[in-house]
Coordinates of C-alpha atoms and ligand atoms in Angstrom, one line a residue:
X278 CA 60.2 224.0 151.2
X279 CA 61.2 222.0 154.4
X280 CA 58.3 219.2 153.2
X281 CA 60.2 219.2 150.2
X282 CA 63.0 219.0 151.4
X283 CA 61.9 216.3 153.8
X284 CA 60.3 214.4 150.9
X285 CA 63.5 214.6 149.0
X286 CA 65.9 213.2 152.2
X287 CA 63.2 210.1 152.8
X288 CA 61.9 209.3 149.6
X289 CA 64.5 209.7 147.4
X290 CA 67.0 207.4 149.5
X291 CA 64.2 205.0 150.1
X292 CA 63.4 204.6 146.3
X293 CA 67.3 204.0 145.5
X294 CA 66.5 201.4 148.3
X295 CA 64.0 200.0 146.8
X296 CA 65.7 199.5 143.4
X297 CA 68.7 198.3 144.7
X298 CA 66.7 195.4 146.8
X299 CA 64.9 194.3 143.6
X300 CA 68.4 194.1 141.7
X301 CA 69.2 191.8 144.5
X302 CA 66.1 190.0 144.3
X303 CA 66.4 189.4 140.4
X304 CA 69.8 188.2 141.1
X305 CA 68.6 185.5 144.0
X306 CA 65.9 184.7 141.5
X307 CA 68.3 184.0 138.8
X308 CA 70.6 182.1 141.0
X309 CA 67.3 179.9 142.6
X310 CA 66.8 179.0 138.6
X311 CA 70.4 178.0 137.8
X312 CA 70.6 176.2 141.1
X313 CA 67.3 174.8 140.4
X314 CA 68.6 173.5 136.9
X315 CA 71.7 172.2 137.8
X316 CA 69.0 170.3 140.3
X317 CA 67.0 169.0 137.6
X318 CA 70.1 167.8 136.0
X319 CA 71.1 166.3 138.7
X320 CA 68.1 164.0 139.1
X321 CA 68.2 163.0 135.0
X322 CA 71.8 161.9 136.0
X323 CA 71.0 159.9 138.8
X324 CA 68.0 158.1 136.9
X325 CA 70.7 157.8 134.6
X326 CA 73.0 155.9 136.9
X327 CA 70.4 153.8 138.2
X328 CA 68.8 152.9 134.7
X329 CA 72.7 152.2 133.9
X330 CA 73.1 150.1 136.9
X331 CA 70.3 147.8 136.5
X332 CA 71.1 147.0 132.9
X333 CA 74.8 146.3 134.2
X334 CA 73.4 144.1 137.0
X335 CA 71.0 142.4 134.1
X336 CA 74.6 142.4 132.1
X337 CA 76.2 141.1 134.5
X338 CA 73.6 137.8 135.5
X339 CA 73.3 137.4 131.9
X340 CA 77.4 137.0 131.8
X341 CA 77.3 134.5 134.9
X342 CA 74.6 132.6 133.4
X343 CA 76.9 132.2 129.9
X344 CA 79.6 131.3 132.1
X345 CA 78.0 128.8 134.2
X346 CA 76.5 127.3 131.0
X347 CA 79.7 127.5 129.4
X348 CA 81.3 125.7 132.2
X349 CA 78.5 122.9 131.6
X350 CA 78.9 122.7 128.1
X351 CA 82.5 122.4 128.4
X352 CA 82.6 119.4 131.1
X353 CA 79.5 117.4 129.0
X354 CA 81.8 117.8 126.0
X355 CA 84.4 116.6 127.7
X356 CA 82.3 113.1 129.2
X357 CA 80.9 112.8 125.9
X358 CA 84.3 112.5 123.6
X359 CA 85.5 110.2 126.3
X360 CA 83.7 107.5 124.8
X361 CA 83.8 105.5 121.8
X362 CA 80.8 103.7 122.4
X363 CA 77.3 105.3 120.3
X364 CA 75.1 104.6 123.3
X365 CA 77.5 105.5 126.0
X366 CA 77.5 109.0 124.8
X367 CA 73.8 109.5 124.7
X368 CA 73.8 108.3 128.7
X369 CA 76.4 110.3 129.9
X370 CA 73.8 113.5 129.0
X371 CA 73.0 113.4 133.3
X372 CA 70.3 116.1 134.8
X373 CA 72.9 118.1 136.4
X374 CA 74.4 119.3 133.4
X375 CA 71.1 120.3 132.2
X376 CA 70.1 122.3 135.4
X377 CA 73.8 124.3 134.8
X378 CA 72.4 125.1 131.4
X379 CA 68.6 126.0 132.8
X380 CA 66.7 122.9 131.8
X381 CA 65.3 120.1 133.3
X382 CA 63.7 118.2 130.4
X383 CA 65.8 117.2 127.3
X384 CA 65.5 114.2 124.3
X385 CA 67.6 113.5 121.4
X386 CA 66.5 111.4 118.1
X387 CA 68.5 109.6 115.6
X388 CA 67.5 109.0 112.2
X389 CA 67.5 105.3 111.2
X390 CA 67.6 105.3 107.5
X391 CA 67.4 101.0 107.3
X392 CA 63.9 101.5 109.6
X393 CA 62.6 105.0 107.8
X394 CA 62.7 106.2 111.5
X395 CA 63.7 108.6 114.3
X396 CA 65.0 106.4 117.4
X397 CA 65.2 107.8 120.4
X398 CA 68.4 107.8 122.4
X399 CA 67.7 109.4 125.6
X400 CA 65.0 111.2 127.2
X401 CA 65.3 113.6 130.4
X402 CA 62.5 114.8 132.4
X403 CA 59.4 113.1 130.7
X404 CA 57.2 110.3 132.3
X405 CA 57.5 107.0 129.8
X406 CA 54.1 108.3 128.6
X407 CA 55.1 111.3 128.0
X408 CA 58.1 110.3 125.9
X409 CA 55.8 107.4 124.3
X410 CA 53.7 110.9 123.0
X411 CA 56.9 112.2 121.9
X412 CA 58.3 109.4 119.8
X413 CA 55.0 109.7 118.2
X414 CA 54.8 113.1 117.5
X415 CA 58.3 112.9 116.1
X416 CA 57.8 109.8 113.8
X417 CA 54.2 110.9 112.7
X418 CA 56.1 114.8 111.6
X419 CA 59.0 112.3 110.0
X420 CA 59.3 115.1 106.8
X421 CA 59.0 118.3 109.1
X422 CA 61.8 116.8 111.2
X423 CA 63.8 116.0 108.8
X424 CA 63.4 119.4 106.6
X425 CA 64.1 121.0 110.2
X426 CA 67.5 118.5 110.4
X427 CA 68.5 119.9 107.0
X428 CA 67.4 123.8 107.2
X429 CA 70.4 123.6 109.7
X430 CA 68.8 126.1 112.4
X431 CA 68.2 125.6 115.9
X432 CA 64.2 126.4 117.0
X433 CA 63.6 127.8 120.1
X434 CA 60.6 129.4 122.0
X435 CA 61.5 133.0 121.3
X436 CA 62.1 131.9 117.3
X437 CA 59.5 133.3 115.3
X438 CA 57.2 131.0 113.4
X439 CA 57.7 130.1 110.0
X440 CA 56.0 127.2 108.0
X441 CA 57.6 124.2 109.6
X442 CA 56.5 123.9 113.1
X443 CA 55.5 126.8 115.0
X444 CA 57.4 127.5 118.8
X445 CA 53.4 127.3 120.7
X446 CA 53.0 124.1 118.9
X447 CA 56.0 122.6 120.1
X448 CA 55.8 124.2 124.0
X449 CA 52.4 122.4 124.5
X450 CA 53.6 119.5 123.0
X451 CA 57.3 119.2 124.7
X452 CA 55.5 120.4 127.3
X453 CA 58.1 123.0 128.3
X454 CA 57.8 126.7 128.7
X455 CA 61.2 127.3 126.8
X456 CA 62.9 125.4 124.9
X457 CA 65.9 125.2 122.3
X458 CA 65.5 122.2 119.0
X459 CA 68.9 121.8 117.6
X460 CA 69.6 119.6 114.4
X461 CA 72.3 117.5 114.7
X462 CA 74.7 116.9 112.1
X463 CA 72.6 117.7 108.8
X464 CA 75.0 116.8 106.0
X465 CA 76.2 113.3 107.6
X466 CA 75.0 110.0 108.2
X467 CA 74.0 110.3 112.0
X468 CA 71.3 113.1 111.1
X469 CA 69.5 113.5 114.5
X470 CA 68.1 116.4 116.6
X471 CA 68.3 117.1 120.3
X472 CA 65.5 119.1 122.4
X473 CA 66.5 121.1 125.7
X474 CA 63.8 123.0 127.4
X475 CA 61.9 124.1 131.3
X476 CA 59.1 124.9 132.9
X477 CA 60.3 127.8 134.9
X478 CA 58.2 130.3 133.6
X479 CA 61.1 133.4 134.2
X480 CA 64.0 131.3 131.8
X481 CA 64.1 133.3 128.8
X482 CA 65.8 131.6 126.3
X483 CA 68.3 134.2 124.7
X484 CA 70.4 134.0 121.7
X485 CA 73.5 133.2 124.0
X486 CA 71.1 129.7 125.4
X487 CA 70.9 128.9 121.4
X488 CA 74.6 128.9 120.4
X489 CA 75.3 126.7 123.5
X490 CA 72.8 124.2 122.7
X491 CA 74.0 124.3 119.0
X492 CA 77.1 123.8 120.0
X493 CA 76.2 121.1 122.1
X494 CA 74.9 119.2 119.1
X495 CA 77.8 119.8 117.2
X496 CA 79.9 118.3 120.0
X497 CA 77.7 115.1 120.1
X498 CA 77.5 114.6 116.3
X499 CA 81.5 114.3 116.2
X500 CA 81.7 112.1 119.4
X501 CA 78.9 110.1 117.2
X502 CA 81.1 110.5 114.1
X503 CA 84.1 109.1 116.3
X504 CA 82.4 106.0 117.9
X505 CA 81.1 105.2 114.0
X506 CA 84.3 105.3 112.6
X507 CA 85.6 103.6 115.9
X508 CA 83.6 100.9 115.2
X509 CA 84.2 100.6 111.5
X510 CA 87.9 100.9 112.0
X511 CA 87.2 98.0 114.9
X512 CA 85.0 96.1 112.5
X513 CA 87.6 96.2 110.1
X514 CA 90.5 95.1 112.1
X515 CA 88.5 91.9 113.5
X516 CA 87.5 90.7 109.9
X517 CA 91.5 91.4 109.0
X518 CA 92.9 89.4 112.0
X519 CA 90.0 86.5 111.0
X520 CA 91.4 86.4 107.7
X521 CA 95.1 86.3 108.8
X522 CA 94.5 83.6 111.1
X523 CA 92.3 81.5 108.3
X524 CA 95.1 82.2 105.7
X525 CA 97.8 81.3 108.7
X526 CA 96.3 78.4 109.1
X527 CA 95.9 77.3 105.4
X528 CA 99.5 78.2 105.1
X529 CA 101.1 76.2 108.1
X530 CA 98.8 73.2 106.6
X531 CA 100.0 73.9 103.2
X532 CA 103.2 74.0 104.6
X533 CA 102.9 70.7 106.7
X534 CA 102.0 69.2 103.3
X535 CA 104.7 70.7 101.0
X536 CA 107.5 69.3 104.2
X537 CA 105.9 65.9 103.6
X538 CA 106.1 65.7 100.5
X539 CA 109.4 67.0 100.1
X540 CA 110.7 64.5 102.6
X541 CA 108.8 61.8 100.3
X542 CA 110.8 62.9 97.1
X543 CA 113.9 63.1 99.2
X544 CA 113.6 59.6 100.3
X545 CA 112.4 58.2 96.6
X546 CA 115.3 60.1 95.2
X547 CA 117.4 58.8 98.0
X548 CA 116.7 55.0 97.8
X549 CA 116.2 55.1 94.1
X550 CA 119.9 56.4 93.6
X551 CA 121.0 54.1 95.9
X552 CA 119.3 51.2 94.3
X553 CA 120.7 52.2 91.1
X554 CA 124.1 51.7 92.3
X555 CA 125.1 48.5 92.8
X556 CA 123.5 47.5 89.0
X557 CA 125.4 50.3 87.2
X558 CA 128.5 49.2 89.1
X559 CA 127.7 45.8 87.8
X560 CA 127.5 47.0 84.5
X561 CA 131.0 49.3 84.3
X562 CA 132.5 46.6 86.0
X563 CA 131.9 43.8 83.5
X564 CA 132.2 46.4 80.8
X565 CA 135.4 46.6 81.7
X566 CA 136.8 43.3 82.0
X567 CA 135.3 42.9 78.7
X568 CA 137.3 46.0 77.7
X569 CA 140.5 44.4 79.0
X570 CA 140.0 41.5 76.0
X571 CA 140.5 38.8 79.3
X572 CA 137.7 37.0 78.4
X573 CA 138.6 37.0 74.8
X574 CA 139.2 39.4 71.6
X575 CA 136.8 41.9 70.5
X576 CA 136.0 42.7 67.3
X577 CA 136.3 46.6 67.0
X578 CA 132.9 47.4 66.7
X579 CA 131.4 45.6 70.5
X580 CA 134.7 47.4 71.4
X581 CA 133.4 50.7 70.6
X582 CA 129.9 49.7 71.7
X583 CA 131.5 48.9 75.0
X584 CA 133.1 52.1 75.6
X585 CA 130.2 53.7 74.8
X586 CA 128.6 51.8 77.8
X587 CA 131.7 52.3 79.8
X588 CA 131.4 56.4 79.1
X589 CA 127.7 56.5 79.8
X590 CA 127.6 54.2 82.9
X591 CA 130.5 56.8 84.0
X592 CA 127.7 59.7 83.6
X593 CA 125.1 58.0 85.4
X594 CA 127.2 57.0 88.4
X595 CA 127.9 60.8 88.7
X596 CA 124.6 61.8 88.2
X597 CA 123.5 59.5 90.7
X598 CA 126.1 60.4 93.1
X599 CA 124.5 64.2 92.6
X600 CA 121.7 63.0 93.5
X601 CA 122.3 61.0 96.4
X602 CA 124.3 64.4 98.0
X603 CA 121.5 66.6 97.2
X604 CA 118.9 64.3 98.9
X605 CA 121.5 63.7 101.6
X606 CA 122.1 67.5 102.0
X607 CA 118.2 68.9 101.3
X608 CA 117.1 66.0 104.4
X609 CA 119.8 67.1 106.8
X610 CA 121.9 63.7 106.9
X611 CA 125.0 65.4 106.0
X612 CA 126.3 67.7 108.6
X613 CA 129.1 70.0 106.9
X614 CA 132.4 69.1 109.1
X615 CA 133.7 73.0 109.3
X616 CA 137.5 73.4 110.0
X617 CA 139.9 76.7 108.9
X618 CA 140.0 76.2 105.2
X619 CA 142.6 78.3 103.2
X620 CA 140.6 79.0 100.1
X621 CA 144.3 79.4 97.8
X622 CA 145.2 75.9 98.7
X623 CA 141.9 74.8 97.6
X624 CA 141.7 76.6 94.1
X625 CA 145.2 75.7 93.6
X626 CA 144.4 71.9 94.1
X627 CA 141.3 72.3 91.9
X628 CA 143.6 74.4 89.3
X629 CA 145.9 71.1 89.0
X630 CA 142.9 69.2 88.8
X631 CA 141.7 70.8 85.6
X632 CA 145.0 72.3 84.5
X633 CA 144.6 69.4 81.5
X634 CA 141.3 70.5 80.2
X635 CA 142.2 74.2 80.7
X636 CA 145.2 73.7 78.5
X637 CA 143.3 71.6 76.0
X638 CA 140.6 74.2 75.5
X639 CA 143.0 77.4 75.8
X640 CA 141.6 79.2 78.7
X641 CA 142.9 81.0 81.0
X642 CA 142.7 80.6 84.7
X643 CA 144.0 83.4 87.1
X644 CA 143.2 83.7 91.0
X645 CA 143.4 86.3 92.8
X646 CA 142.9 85.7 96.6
X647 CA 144.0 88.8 98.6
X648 CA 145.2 87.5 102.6
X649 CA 142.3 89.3 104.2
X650 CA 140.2 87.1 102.3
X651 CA 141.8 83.7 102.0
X652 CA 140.6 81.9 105.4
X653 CA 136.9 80.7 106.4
X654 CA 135.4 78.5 108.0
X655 CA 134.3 75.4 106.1
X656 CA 134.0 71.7 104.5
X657 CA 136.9 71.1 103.1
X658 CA 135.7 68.5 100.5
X659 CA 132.2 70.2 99.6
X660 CA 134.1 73.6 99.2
X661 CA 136.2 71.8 96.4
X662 CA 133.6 70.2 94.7
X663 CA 132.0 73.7 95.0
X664 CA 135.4 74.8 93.1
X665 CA 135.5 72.2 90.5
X666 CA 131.7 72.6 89.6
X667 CA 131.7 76.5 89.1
X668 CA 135.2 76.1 87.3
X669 CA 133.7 72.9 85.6
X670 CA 131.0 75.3 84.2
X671 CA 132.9 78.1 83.2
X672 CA 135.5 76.0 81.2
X673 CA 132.1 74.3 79.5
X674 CA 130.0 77.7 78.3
X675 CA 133.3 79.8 77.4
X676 CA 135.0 79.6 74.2
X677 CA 138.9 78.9 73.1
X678 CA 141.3 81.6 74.5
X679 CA 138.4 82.6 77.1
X680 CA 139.6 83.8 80.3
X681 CA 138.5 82.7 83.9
X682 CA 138.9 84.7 86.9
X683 CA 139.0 83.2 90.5
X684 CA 138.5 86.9 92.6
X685 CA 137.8 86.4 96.6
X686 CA 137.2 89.9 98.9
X687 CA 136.2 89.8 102.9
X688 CA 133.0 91.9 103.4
X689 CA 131.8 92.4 107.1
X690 CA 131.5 89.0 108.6
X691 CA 131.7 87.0 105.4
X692 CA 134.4 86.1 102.4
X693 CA 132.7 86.4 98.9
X694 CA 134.0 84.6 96.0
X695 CA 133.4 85.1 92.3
X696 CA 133.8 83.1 89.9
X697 CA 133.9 85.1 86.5
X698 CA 134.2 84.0 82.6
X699 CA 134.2 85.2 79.3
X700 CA 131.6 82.6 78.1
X701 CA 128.5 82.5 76.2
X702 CA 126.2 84.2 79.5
X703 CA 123.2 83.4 80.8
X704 CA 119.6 85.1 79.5
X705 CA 118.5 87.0 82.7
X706 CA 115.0 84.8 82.6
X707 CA 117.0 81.8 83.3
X708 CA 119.1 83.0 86.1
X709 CA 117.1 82.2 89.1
X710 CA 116.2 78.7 87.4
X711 CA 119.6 77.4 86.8
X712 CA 120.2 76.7 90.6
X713 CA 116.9 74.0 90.3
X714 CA 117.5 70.5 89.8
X715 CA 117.4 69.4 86.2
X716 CA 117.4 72.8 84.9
X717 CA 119.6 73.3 81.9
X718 CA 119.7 76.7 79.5
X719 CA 118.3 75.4 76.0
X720 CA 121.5 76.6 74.2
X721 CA 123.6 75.6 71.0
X722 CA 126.6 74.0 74.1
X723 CA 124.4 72.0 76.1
X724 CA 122.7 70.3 72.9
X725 CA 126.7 69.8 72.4
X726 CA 127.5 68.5 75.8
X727 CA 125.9 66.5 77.8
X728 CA 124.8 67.6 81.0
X729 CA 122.8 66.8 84.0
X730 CA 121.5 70.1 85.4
X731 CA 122.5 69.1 88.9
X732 CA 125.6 70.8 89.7
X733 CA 124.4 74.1 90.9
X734 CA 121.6 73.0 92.9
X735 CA 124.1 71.0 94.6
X736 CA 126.6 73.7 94.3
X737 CA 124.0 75.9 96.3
X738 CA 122.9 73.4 99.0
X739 CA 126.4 73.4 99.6
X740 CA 127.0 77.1 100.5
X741 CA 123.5 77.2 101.8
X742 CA 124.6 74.7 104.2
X743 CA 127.2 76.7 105.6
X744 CA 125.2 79.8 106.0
X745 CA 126.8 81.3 102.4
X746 CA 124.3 82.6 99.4
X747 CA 125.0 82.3 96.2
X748 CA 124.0 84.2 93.1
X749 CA 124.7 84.9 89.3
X750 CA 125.0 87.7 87.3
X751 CA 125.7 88.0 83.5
X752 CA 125.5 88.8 80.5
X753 CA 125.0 86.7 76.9
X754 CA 127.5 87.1 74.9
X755 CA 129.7 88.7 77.6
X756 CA 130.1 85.9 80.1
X757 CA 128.7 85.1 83.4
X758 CA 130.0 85.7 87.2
X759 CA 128.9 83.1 90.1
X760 CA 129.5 84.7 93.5
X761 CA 128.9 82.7 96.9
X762 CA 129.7 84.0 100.4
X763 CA 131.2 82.0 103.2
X764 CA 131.6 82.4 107.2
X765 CA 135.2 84.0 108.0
X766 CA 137.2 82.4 110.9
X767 CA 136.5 84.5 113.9
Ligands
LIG299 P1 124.9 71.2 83.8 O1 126.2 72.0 83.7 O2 125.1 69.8 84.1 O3 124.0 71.5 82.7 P2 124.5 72.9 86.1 O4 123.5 72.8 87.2 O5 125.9 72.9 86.5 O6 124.2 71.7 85.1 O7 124.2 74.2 85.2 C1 122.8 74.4 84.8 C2 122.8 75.3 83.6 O8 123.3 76.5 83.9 C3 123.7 74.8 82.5 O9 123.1 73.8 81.7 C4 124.0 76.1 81.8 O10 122.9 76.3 80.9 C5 123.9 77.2 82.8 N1 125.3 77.5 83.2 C6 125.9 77.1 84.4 N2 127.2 77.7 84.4 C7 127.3 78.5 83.4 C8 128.3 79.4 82.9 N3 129.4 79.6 83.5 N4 128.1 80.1 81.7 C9 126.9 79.9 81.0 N5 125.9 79.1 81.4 C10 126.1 78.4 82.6

């Protein structure tokens, strides 16, 4: 009974013990596990982190490499559409800017469409054999080249091979461990490619290297594009300024020659008047004594014959006179003696001059000169004559009970003067000619009356002379306004 008893007081505690012990150690076990875990966890993160940080750090040299390049690409674009010379551009492609991009070795082609060739325009990194092998490998794969030029891809030694030329070809060739083959402007005239490439065995060439070097070419094709047109546009210019001064010259000569011969007429019109002078004075003269019946009577008929003579001898001293003013005007021998002329006065005097032959034909004459137009600067004598030929005329071409208008209004530094009828007008083809010596509108009144077709040009050298203009316009059937400008007094 006491051994039971025993039993029961050792074992039994010792067994709850025991039990409780091996809860405790399943619960250490299960914590070992989870710590365990969370340490197996713990290491996937960190391989994680590192795995992360590496492809950051490849990120990130990747990103410095672009930028550098970038930085290249931007500075060589720069040099290069700085210059508007073809070959200049080629040169300014200097080693340095290569080495910013990775390479060391670089060449760029042109096609020559006149020669059926690829030139080369500048070649980096290659020994003149070398480039001597190139040029020949290019011209001798002319078609492949040019089928490259127009696929419009860029090659490079990571691009995979297709049937034109394959990347191992080229890198034995070109002699470069990577490279990048751009085409250069496909669809224009300057079709060309450009080659970059190294022998460092570690550059990889990545998708990044291609765009650059694409863009590159894109760059050089529009600084080529520029120095074309440059020199077209140059071109152009030189043939324009050859032709001016050719046709400059022609003209001056031309000119020279027109001056001479202008003079010439002057002086043959000029001495020819004047030598017709003194015989048709002659001729009036004794016409009329003979008139006069001194040197006996005439029978009625030589009386009328003389007359005749008497009346056309007066028409040909006037014409002559005409002429003799317009040569003396037109060669500069008459200076117009310029004074304060009060242009009322002057139509007034011109209006009593012709009042007769106004009265006889039943026109009209009115004037209107307002104050702020009435005094300018003039010739006296030539301004009347200017009067009595425009008045002249208009009392000629207008019919009975016709009305003439004398209107005068100051514009800005000038006073312009009309001279308006109600006559038969003037066809609008004939209006320039009129002012030209001898001209004369072929109309029913001047197969009537006799004219000369020298009072407006005379009329016009006149104003001319003082710095005036003078123009028509009209109307047939309506009648006709001659306006001329003179200088105002100051
Ligand atoms: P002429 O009067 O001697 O013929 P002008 O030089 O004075 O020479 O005039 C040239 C021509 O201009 C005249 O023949 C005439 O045909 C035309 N003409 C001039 N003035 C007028 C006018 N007021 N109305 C219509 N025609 C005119």
């Amino acid at each position: 009974m006491l051994m039971l008893l025993i039993y029961a007081l050792t074992v039994i505690p010792l067994s709850l013990l025991l039990i409780y012990k091996a809860q405790g150690l399943n619960q250490l076990q299960s914590q070992v596990n989870s710590l365990k875990k969370s340490l197996d966890d713990m290491d996937e993160q960190a391989k994680l982190i590192v795995r992360t940080d590496m492809e950051l750090n490849k990120l990130q040299e990747e990103l410095d490499k672009k930028i550098v390049g970038l930085y290249a690409l931007q500075r060589l674009s720069r040099i290069i559409s700085m210059t508007l010379e073809e070959e200049q551009i080629f040169k300014r492609i200097q080693p340095e800017y290569l080495s910013d991009l990775g390479f060391e070795k670089a060449f760029g082609f042109l096609w020559d469409d006149t020669k059926k060739q690829f030139i080369l325009h500048f070649c980096l990194g290659y020994s003149d054999d070398e480039t001597k092998e190139i040029q020949l490998f290019i011209n001798n794969n002319k078609e492949r080249c040019l089928n490259f030029i127009t696929s419009e891809k860029t090659l490079s030694s990571i691009s995979e091979s297709n049937n034109l030329i394959t990347p191992q070809q080229l890198s034995d060739i070109f002699k470069a461990h990577a490279f990048i083959v751009s085409p250069l402007a496909p669809q224009k005239d300057n079709r060309g490619l450009i080659f970059v490439g190294t022998k460092n065995v570690e550059m990889l060439v990545t998708e990044g290297d291609e765009e650059l070097i694409k863009i590159l070419a894109t760059q050089l094709a529009q600084a080529l594009e520029n120095a074309r047109l440059f020199e077209k546009t140059w071109r152009a210019q030189q043939e324009l300024e050859k032709k001016v001064t050719e046709r400059t010259h022609e003209l001056t000569v031309a000119m020279e020659e027109v001056k001479k011969i202008s003079a010439r007429k002057t002086n043959f019109v000029s001495s020819v008047s004047h030598e017709l002078r003194t015989p048709l004075t002659s001729v009036k003269g004794y016409a009329a004594i003979l008139l006069t019946g001194k040197l006996g009577e005439l029978p009625k008929e030589v009386r009328e014959r003389l007359e005749k003579i008497n009346r056309h001898s007066d028409e040909l001293v006037h014409m002559v006179n005409d002429l003799l003013d317009i040569s003396r005007i037109e060669s500069g021998k008459v200076t117009m003696k310029t004074e304060i002329c009060n242009l009322r006065e002057i139509t007034s005097k011109a209006e009593d001059l012709l009042s007769g032959q106004l009265k006889e034909r039943k026109l009209s004459l009115n004037i209107e000169i307002p104050p702020e137009a009435n005094l300018v600067m003039a010739d006296r004598t030539q301004i009347e004559r200017v009067f009595i030929n425009l008045i002249g005329n208009a009392m000629k071409f207008t019919p009975a009970e016709g009305k003439i208008t004398i209107h005068a209004r100051k514009t800005e530094k000038m006073a312009e003067v009309n001279v308006s009828d109600t006559g038969c007008g003037i066809p609008e083809e004939a209006q320039e000619a009129i002012f030209e010596e001898f001209y004369r509108v072929d109309n029913a009144i001047n197969q009537e009356v006799k004219g000369t077709g020298l009072g407006l040009s005379l009329v016009k050298y006149i104003v001319e002379a003082h710095g005036g203009k003078i123009w028509v316009k009209s109307k047939v059937s309506l009648g006709s306004t001659f306006s001329f400008t003179l200088p105002q007094t100051s």
